[in-house]
Coordinates of C-alpha atoms in Angstrom, one line a residue:
G1 CA -45.8 -1.8 -7.7
F2 CA -45.6 -0.3 -11.1
T3 CA -43.6 -0.6 -14.3
L4 CA -41.8 2.4 -15.7
R5 CA -40.8 1.8 -19.3
G6 CA -39.3 4.0 -22.0
S7 CA -38.8 7.2 -20.1
S8 CA -36.3 9.7 -21.4
D9 CA -36.9 12.4 -18.7
Y10 CA -34.2 13.5 -16.4
A11 CA -34.8 11.4 -13.2
A12 CA -38.1 9.6 -14.0
V13 CA -38.6 9.3 -10.3
F14 CA -37.2 12.2 -8.2
V15 CA -37.1 11.8 -4.4
R16 CA -36.1 14.9 -2.5
G17 CA -36.0 15.3 1.3
V18 CA -38.6 12.5 1.9
N19 CA -38.3 8.8 2.7
P20 CA -40.9 6.8 0.8
T21 CA -41.0 3.1 0.1
I22 CA -40.7 1.9 -3.5
R23 CA -41.6 -1.8 -3.6
N24 CA -42.1 -4.4 -6.3
C25 CA -41.5 -2.1 -9.2
T26 CA -39.8 -2.7 -12.6
F27 CA -37.7 -0.1 -14.5
T28 CA -36.9 -1.2 -18.0
N29 CA -35.7 0.3 -21.3
N30 CA -35.4 3.8 -19.9
S31 CA -32.9 6.2 -21.4
D32 CA -32.1 8.4 -18.4
T33 CA -31.9 8.1 -14.6
C34 CA -34.6 5.9 -13.2
I35 CA -34.6 7.1 -9.6
Q36 CA -32.7 10.1 -8.2
N37 CA -32.4 10.6 -4.5
W38 CA -31.6 14.1 -3.2
S39 CA -31.0 14.3 0.5
A40 CA -33.4 11.4 0.8
S41 CA -33.5 8.0 2.4
P42 CA -36.2 5.9 0.7
T43 CA -36.5 2.2 0.9
I44 CA -36.2 0.5 -2.5
D45 CA -37.3 -3.1 -2.1
D46 CA -37.8 -6.0 -4.5
C47 CA -37.4 -3.9 -7.6
V48 CA -36.0 -4.9 -11.0
F49 CA -33.8 -2.6 -13.1
V50 CA -33.2 -4.2 -16.6
N51 CA -32.1 -3.0 -20.0
N52 CA -31.7 0.6 -19.0
T53 CA -28.7 1.0 -21.2
F54 CA -28.7 4.5 -22.7
G55 CA -28.6 6.7 -19.6
I56 CA -26.0 7.3 -17.0
Q57 CA -27.4 5.8 -13.8
N58 CA -30.3 3.6 -12.8
L59 CA -30.3 4.7 -9.2
W60 CA -28.5 8.0 -8.5
D61 CA -27.9 9.0 -4.9
T62 CA -26.8 12.6 -4.4
N63 CA -26.4 15.2 -1.7
G64 CA -25.9 12.9 1.3
S65 CA -28.7 10.5 0.6
C66 CA -28.9 7.2 2.6
P67 CA -31.4 4.9 0.9
L68 CA -31.9 1.3 1.8
V69 CA -31.8 -0.9 -1.4
I70 CA -32.7 -4.5 -0.7
N71 CA -33.7 -7.6 -2.6
C72 CA -33.3 -5.9 -6.0
L73 CA -32.0 -7.2 -9.4
F74 CA -29.9 -5.0 -11.7
T75 CA -29.1 -6.6 -15.0
N76 CA -27.9 -5.4 -18.4
N77 CA -27.8 -1.7 -17.4
T78 CA -25.0 0.9 -17.5
I79 CA -24.1 2.1 -14.0
A80 CA -26.6 0.4 -11.8
I81 CA -26.1 2.5 -8.7
D82 CA -24.2 5.8 -8.6
N83 CA -23.5 7.2 -5.1
N84 CA -22.3 10.8 -5.3
S85 CA -21.2 11.7 -1.8
S86 CA -23.9 9.4 -0.4
A87 CA -24.1 6.4 1.9
P88 CA -26.7 3.8 0.9
T89 CA -27.1 0.4 2.4
V90 CA -27.3 -2.2 -0.4
S91 CA -28.2 -5.7 0.7
N92 CA -29.3 -8.9 -0.8
C93 CA -29.1 -7.5 -4.4
V94 CA -27.9 -9.2 -7.6
F95 CA -25.9 -7.3 -10.2
V96 CA -25.5 -9.3 -13.5
A97 CA -24.1 -8.2 -16.8
N98 CA -24.1 -4.5 -16.2
H99 CA -21.7 -2.7 -18.5
M100 CA -19.8 0.6 -18.5
E101 CA -16.9 -0.2 -20.8
G102 CA -14.1 2.2 -20.1
G103 CA -16.0 3.7 -17.2
Y104 CA -16.0 3.4 -13.4
G105 CA -17.9 0.6 -11.7
S106 CA -20.7 -0.7 -13.7
A107 CA -22.6 -2.2 -10.8
I108 CA -21.8 0.4 -8.0
N109 CA -19.9 3.6 -8.4
N110 CA -19.1 5.1 -5.0
G111 CA -18.1 8.5 -6.3
G112 CA -17.0 11.3 -4.1
N113 CA -17.1 15.0 -4.4
T114 CA -13.5 16.1 -4.0
A115 CA -14.7 19.6 -2.9
V116 CA -16.4 17.9 0.1
T117 CA -14.2 16.7 3.0
N118 CA -16.8 14.4 4.6
V119 CA -16.2 10.7 4.4
F120 CA -19.2 8.7 3.1
T121 CA -19.6 5.0 4.2
P122 CA -21.8 2.9 1.9
I123 CA -22.7 -0.5 3.2
I124 CA -22.7 -3.4 0.7
A125 CA -23.7 -6.8 2.0
W126 CA -24.9 -10.2 0.9
C127 CA -24.8 -9.2 -2.8
E128 CA -23.8 -11.1 -5.9
F129 CA -21.8 -9.4 -8.7
R130 CA -21.5 -11.5 -11.8
D131 CA -20.3 -10.8 -15.4
N132 CA -20.2 -7.0 -15.0
I133 CA -17.9 -5.0 -17.3
G134 CA -16.1 -1.8 -16.5
G135 CA -12.9 0.1 -17.1
W136 CA -11.8 0.8 -13.5
G137 CA -13.7 -1.6 -11.3
G138 CA -15.7 -4.1 -13.3
A139 CA -18.2 -4.3 -10.4
I140 CA -17.4 -1.6 -7.8
Y141 CA -15.4 1.6 -8.1
N142 CA -14.5 3.6 -4.9
A143 CA -13.5 7.3 -5.4
A144 CA -12.1 9.8 -2.9
N145 CA -14.1 10.3 0.3
A146 CA -15.7 6.9 -0.2
A147 CA -15.2 4.4 2.7
P148 CA -17.5 1.4 1.9
A149 CA -17.9 -1.7 4.0
I150 CA -18.2 -4.7 1.7
S151 CA -19.2 -8.0 3.3
H152 CA -20.6 -11.4 2.4
C153 CA -20.5 -10.7 -1.3
S154 CA -19.4 -12.8 -4.3
F155 CA -17.6 -11.5 -7.3
T156 CA -17.4 -13.9 -10.3
G157 CA -16.8 -13.4 -14.0
N158 CA -16.4 -9.6 -13.8
S159 CA -13.9 -7.8 -16.1
S160 CA -12.3 -4.4 -16.6
Y161 CA -9.1 -2.8 -17.5
Y162 CA -7.9 -2.4 -13.9
G163 CA -9.5 -4.1 -10.8
A164 CA -11.8 -6.6 -12.5
A165 CA -14.0 -6.8 -9.4
V166 CA -13.1 -3.7 -7.2
Y167 CA -11.0 -0.6 -7.9
N168 CA -10.1 1.7 -4.9
D169 CA -9.0 5.1 -6.2
A170 CA -6.8 7.7 -4.5
G171 CA -8.3 9.0 -1.2
S172 CA -10.7 6.0 -0.7
R173 CA -10.9 3.7 2.3
A174 CA -12.5 0.2 2.1
A175 CA -13.1 -2.8 4.2
I176 CA -13.8 -6.2 2.7
T177 CA -14.8 -9.2 4.8
N178 CA -16.2 -12.7 4.1
C179 CA -16.2 -12.2 0.3
L180 CA -15.3 -14.4 -2.7
F181 CA -13.4 -13.2 -5.7
A182 CA -13.2 -15.9 -8.4
S183 CA -12.7 -16.1 -12.2
N184 CA -12.5 -12.3 -12.7
T185 CA -10.4 -11.0 -15.5
A186 CA -8.4 -7.7 -15.8
K187 CA -7.2 -6.6 -19.2
Y188 CA -4.1 -5.0 -17.5
R189 CA -3.7 -5.3 -13.7
G190 CA -5.6 -6.5 -10.7
G191 CA -7.7 -9.6 -11.6
G192 CA -9.4 -9.2 -8.3
I193 CA -8.7 -5.8 -6.8
V194 CA -6.6 -2.7 -7.5
H195 CA -6.0 -0.5 -4.4
K196 CA -4.4 2.9 -4.6
G197 CA -6.4 4.5 -1.8
L198 CA -5.6 5.4 1.7
S199 CA -6.4 2.0 3.3
L200 CA -7.8 -1.4 2.4
T201 CA -8.5 -4.3 4.8
V202 CA -9.4 -7.7 3.4
I203 CA -10.4 -10.2 6.1
N204 CA -11.6 -13.8 5.7
S205 CA -11.9 -13.6 2.0
T206 CA -11.0 -15.9 -0.9
L207 CA -9.4 -14.8 -4.1
A208 CA -8.8 -17.6 -6.6
D209 CA -8.5 -18.2 -10.3
N210 CA -8.5 -14.5 -11.1
V211 CA -6.4 -13.4 -14.1
A212 CA -4.7 -10.2 -15.3
S213 CA -2.5 -9.7 -18.3
L214 CA 0.3 -7.6 -16.8
S215 CA 0.5 -8.3 -13.1
A216 CA -1.5 -9.2 -10.0
G217 CA -4.0 -11.8 -10.8
G218 CA -5.2 -11.3 -7.2
I219 CA -4.5 -7.8 -5.7
R220 CA -2.5 -4.9 -7.0
N221 CA -1.4 -2.4 -4.3
E222 CA -0.5 0.9 -5.8
G223 CA -0.4 3.1 -2.7
G224 CA -1.6 3.4 0.9
N225 CA -2.0 0.6 3.4
L226 CA -3.1 -2.9 2.5
E227 CA -3.9 -5.3 5.3
L228 CA -4.8 -9.0 4.7
R229 CA -5.8 -11.4 7.5
N230 CA -7.4 -14.8 7.4
D231 CA -7.4 -14.8 3.6
I232 CA -6.7 -17.3 0.8
L233 CA -5.1 -16.2 -2.4
W234 CA -4.6 -19.2 -4.7
R235 CA -4.2 -19.9 -8.5
N236 CA -4.4 -16.2 -9.4
S237 CA -2.2 -15.5 -12.4
F238 CA -1.0 -13.0 -15.0
T239 CA -0.6 -14.0 -18.5
G240 CA 1.7 -11.5 -20.2
T241 CA 5.4 -10.9 -20.1
W242 CA 5.5 -7.2 -19.4
E243 CA 6.6 -7.8 -15.7
A244 CA 8.0 -11.2 -16.1
S245 CA 11.3 -10.2 -14.4
R246 CA 9.4 -9.4 -11.2
T247 CA 8.7 -12.4 -9.0
N248 CA 5.7 -13.3 -6.8
V249 CA 3.3 -10.9 -8.4
D250 CA 0.7 -13.5 -9.4
Q251 CA -1.2 -13.3 -6.1
I252 CA -0.2 -9.9 -4.8
D253 CA 1.7 -7.1 -6.5
D254 CA 2.8 -4.8 -3.7
Y255 CA 3.9 -2.2 -6.2
A256 CA 3.7 0.8 -3.8
G257 CA 2.4 1.5 -0.3
T258 CA 2.6 -1.0 2.5
A259 CA 1.2 -4.5 2.6
Q260 CA 0.7 -6.4 5.8
I261 CA -0.2 -10.1 5.4
T262 CA -0.9 -12.3 8.3
Y263 CA -2.7 -15.6 9.0
S264 CA -3.3 -16.2 5.3
I265 CA -2.6 -18.8 2.6
V266 CA -0.8 -17.1 -0.3
E267 CA 0.5 -19.3 -3.2
G268 CA 4.2 -18.8 -3.8
M269 CA 4.8 -16.6 -0.7
T270 CA 8.4 -16.7 0.4
F271 CA 8.1 -15.2 3.8
A272 CA 5.3 -17.3 5.1
P273 CA 6.4 -18.6 8.6
A274 CA 7.2 -15.1 10.0
S275 CA 3.6 -13.9 10.0
S276 CA 1.6 -17.2 10.6
N277 CA 1.1 -17.5 6.8
L278 CA 1.1 -20.7 4.8
C279 CA 2.0 -21.6 1.2
L280 CA -0.1 -24.8 1.2
N281 CA -2.8 -25.8 -1.2
P282 CA -6.1 -24.9 0.5
L283 CA -7.8 -28.0 -1.0
F284 CA -11.0 -26.3 -2.2
R285 CA -14.0 -28.7 -2.5
D286 CA -14.5 -28.3 -6.3
P287 CA -13.0 -25.1 -7.7
Q288 CA -13.6 -26.2 -11.3
A289 CA -17.3 -26.0 -10.6
G290 CA -16.9 -22.7 -8.7
D291 CA -17.1 -24.3 -5.2
Y292 CA -14.4 -22.7 -3.0
R293 CA -15.6 -24.2 0.3
L294 CA -12.9 -26.1 2.2
T295 CA -12.7 -29.8 2.6
E296 CA -12.1 -31.6 5.8
H297 CA -8.4 -32.0 4.9
S298 CA -7.7 -28.4 4.2
P299 CA -4.7 -26.7 5.9
A300 CA -6.9 -23.6 6.2
L301 CA -9.0 -25.1 9.0
N302 CA -8.6 -23.7 12.5
V303 CA -5.5 -21.5 11.8
G304 CA -7.1 -18.0 11.5
D305 CA -6.7 -15.0 13.8
F306 CA -9.4 -15.0 16.4
G307 CA -9.0 -11.3 16.9
A308 CA -9.7 -10.4 13.3
I309 CA -13.4 -11.0 13.4
P310 CA -16.2 -10.0 15.8
W311 CA -18.0 -12.6 18.0
G312 CA -21.1 -13.9 16.2
D313 CA -19.7 -13.3 12.7
T314 CA -20.8 -15.6 9.9
D315 CA -19.2 -16.8 6.7
L316 CA -20.4 -16.3 3.1
D317 CA -22.9 -19.1 3.6
G318 CA -24.3 -17.4 6.7
Q319 CA -22.8 -20.2 8.9
T320 CA -21.1 -19.4 12.2
R321 CA -17.4 -18.4 12.1
F322 CA -17.0 -20.1 15.5
Y323 CA -17.8 -23.7 14.8
W324 CA -14.5 -24.3 16.5
T325 CA -12.6 -21.9 18.8
I326 CA -10.3 -20.7 16.0
P327 CA -11.7 -19.6 12.7
D328 CA -10.8 -20.9 9.3
L329 CA -9.2 -19.0 6.5
G330 CA -11.1 -17.7 3.5
A331 CA -14.7 -16.9 2.8
Y332 CA -16.2 -20.2 4.0
E333 CA -16.1 -21.8 7.4
F334 CA -16.0 -25.6 7.5
Q335 CA -18.9 -26.9 9.5
D336 CA -17.6 -30.2 10.7
S337 CA -14.6 -31.8 12.4
P338 CA -11.4 -31.6 10.4
S339 CA -9.5 -34.7 9.3
Y340 CA -5.7 -34.6 9.3
V341 CA -5.4 -37.9 7.6
L342 CA -5.3 -37.6 3.8
P343 CA -6.9 -40.5 1.9
I344 CA -4.9 -42.4 -0.7
L345 CA -7.0 -42.5 -3.8
A346 CA -4.7 -44.4 -6.1
L347 CA -1.4 -46.3 -5.8
P348 CA 1.6 -45.8 -8.2
R349 CA 2.1 -48.3 -10.9
S350 CA 5.1 -49.4 -12.9
A351 CA 5.2 -48.2 -16.5
G352 CA 7.4 -49.2 -19.4
V353 CA 8.1 -47.3 -22.5
C354 CA 8.7 -49.3 -25.7

């Protein structure tokens, strides 16, 4: 590998129409695009992109490029990966403290060319998004013609104006499975996700302890179809009074479009029984420490929709989804026998007030 430092050239590495492997390289303190792919599908493996804060993109995919980006670290950059009408596969990567204040997706911007009618399908899997800052999508922004599949990813501590973790803009389609959204913060709406695209499915994911100031600590639906199955939305909140007159908008604000919620735990839901939903505390293992795995007493055990996930699927830990015949709810599958007897940890005592 090599280290590329201090470049101010347009696309320090320009890959056009070929498919090389770029491995074990470091890109640091550059002031323009580090790698641009043009109709190219290189493999970018085990590379580090750090402190590239003055340019626009670190990795810029254009003109239908389909690179494989694996085992890479992106930290303290502006937009880490910018996909312009391209469909990369991004796997086992870590995105930490990238920042595009007031911009679109500081970690991954799945931008679409509105003049092009093709739908582009990036694959984002087994990635960690932590403490990234944006305007629309603190971690990921999906524009028109983008239809990403996002699976087995964790989103924690990200922030933005709208959609602290993910923002789906008009014309986008997205599928999210086996993901964790926790402790993300939106200045306005959508502490976890804002969706105003054509369709969004969220399956076997956990959204907890996300915060927005106006509405939808969890998910804000502003148009199109929203489908939730086998999910947990718990302790998401909004802190302001702008929409205080509207009820049940802490977890999901179905402002426009159509939301279908089945086989899920949603705090405060009033229509739970009709669609196999629950309003019960999921009993996470240690949420204060960021551990949203289920305990043996959780009501989320063995109550999911078998048909929502493919055979052989795994949870966010890489463990089987079929430890028992029926899957659990949320991002993590409990890998032991459930216990339906709750332990008594303390007995009540009499108290007097003088």
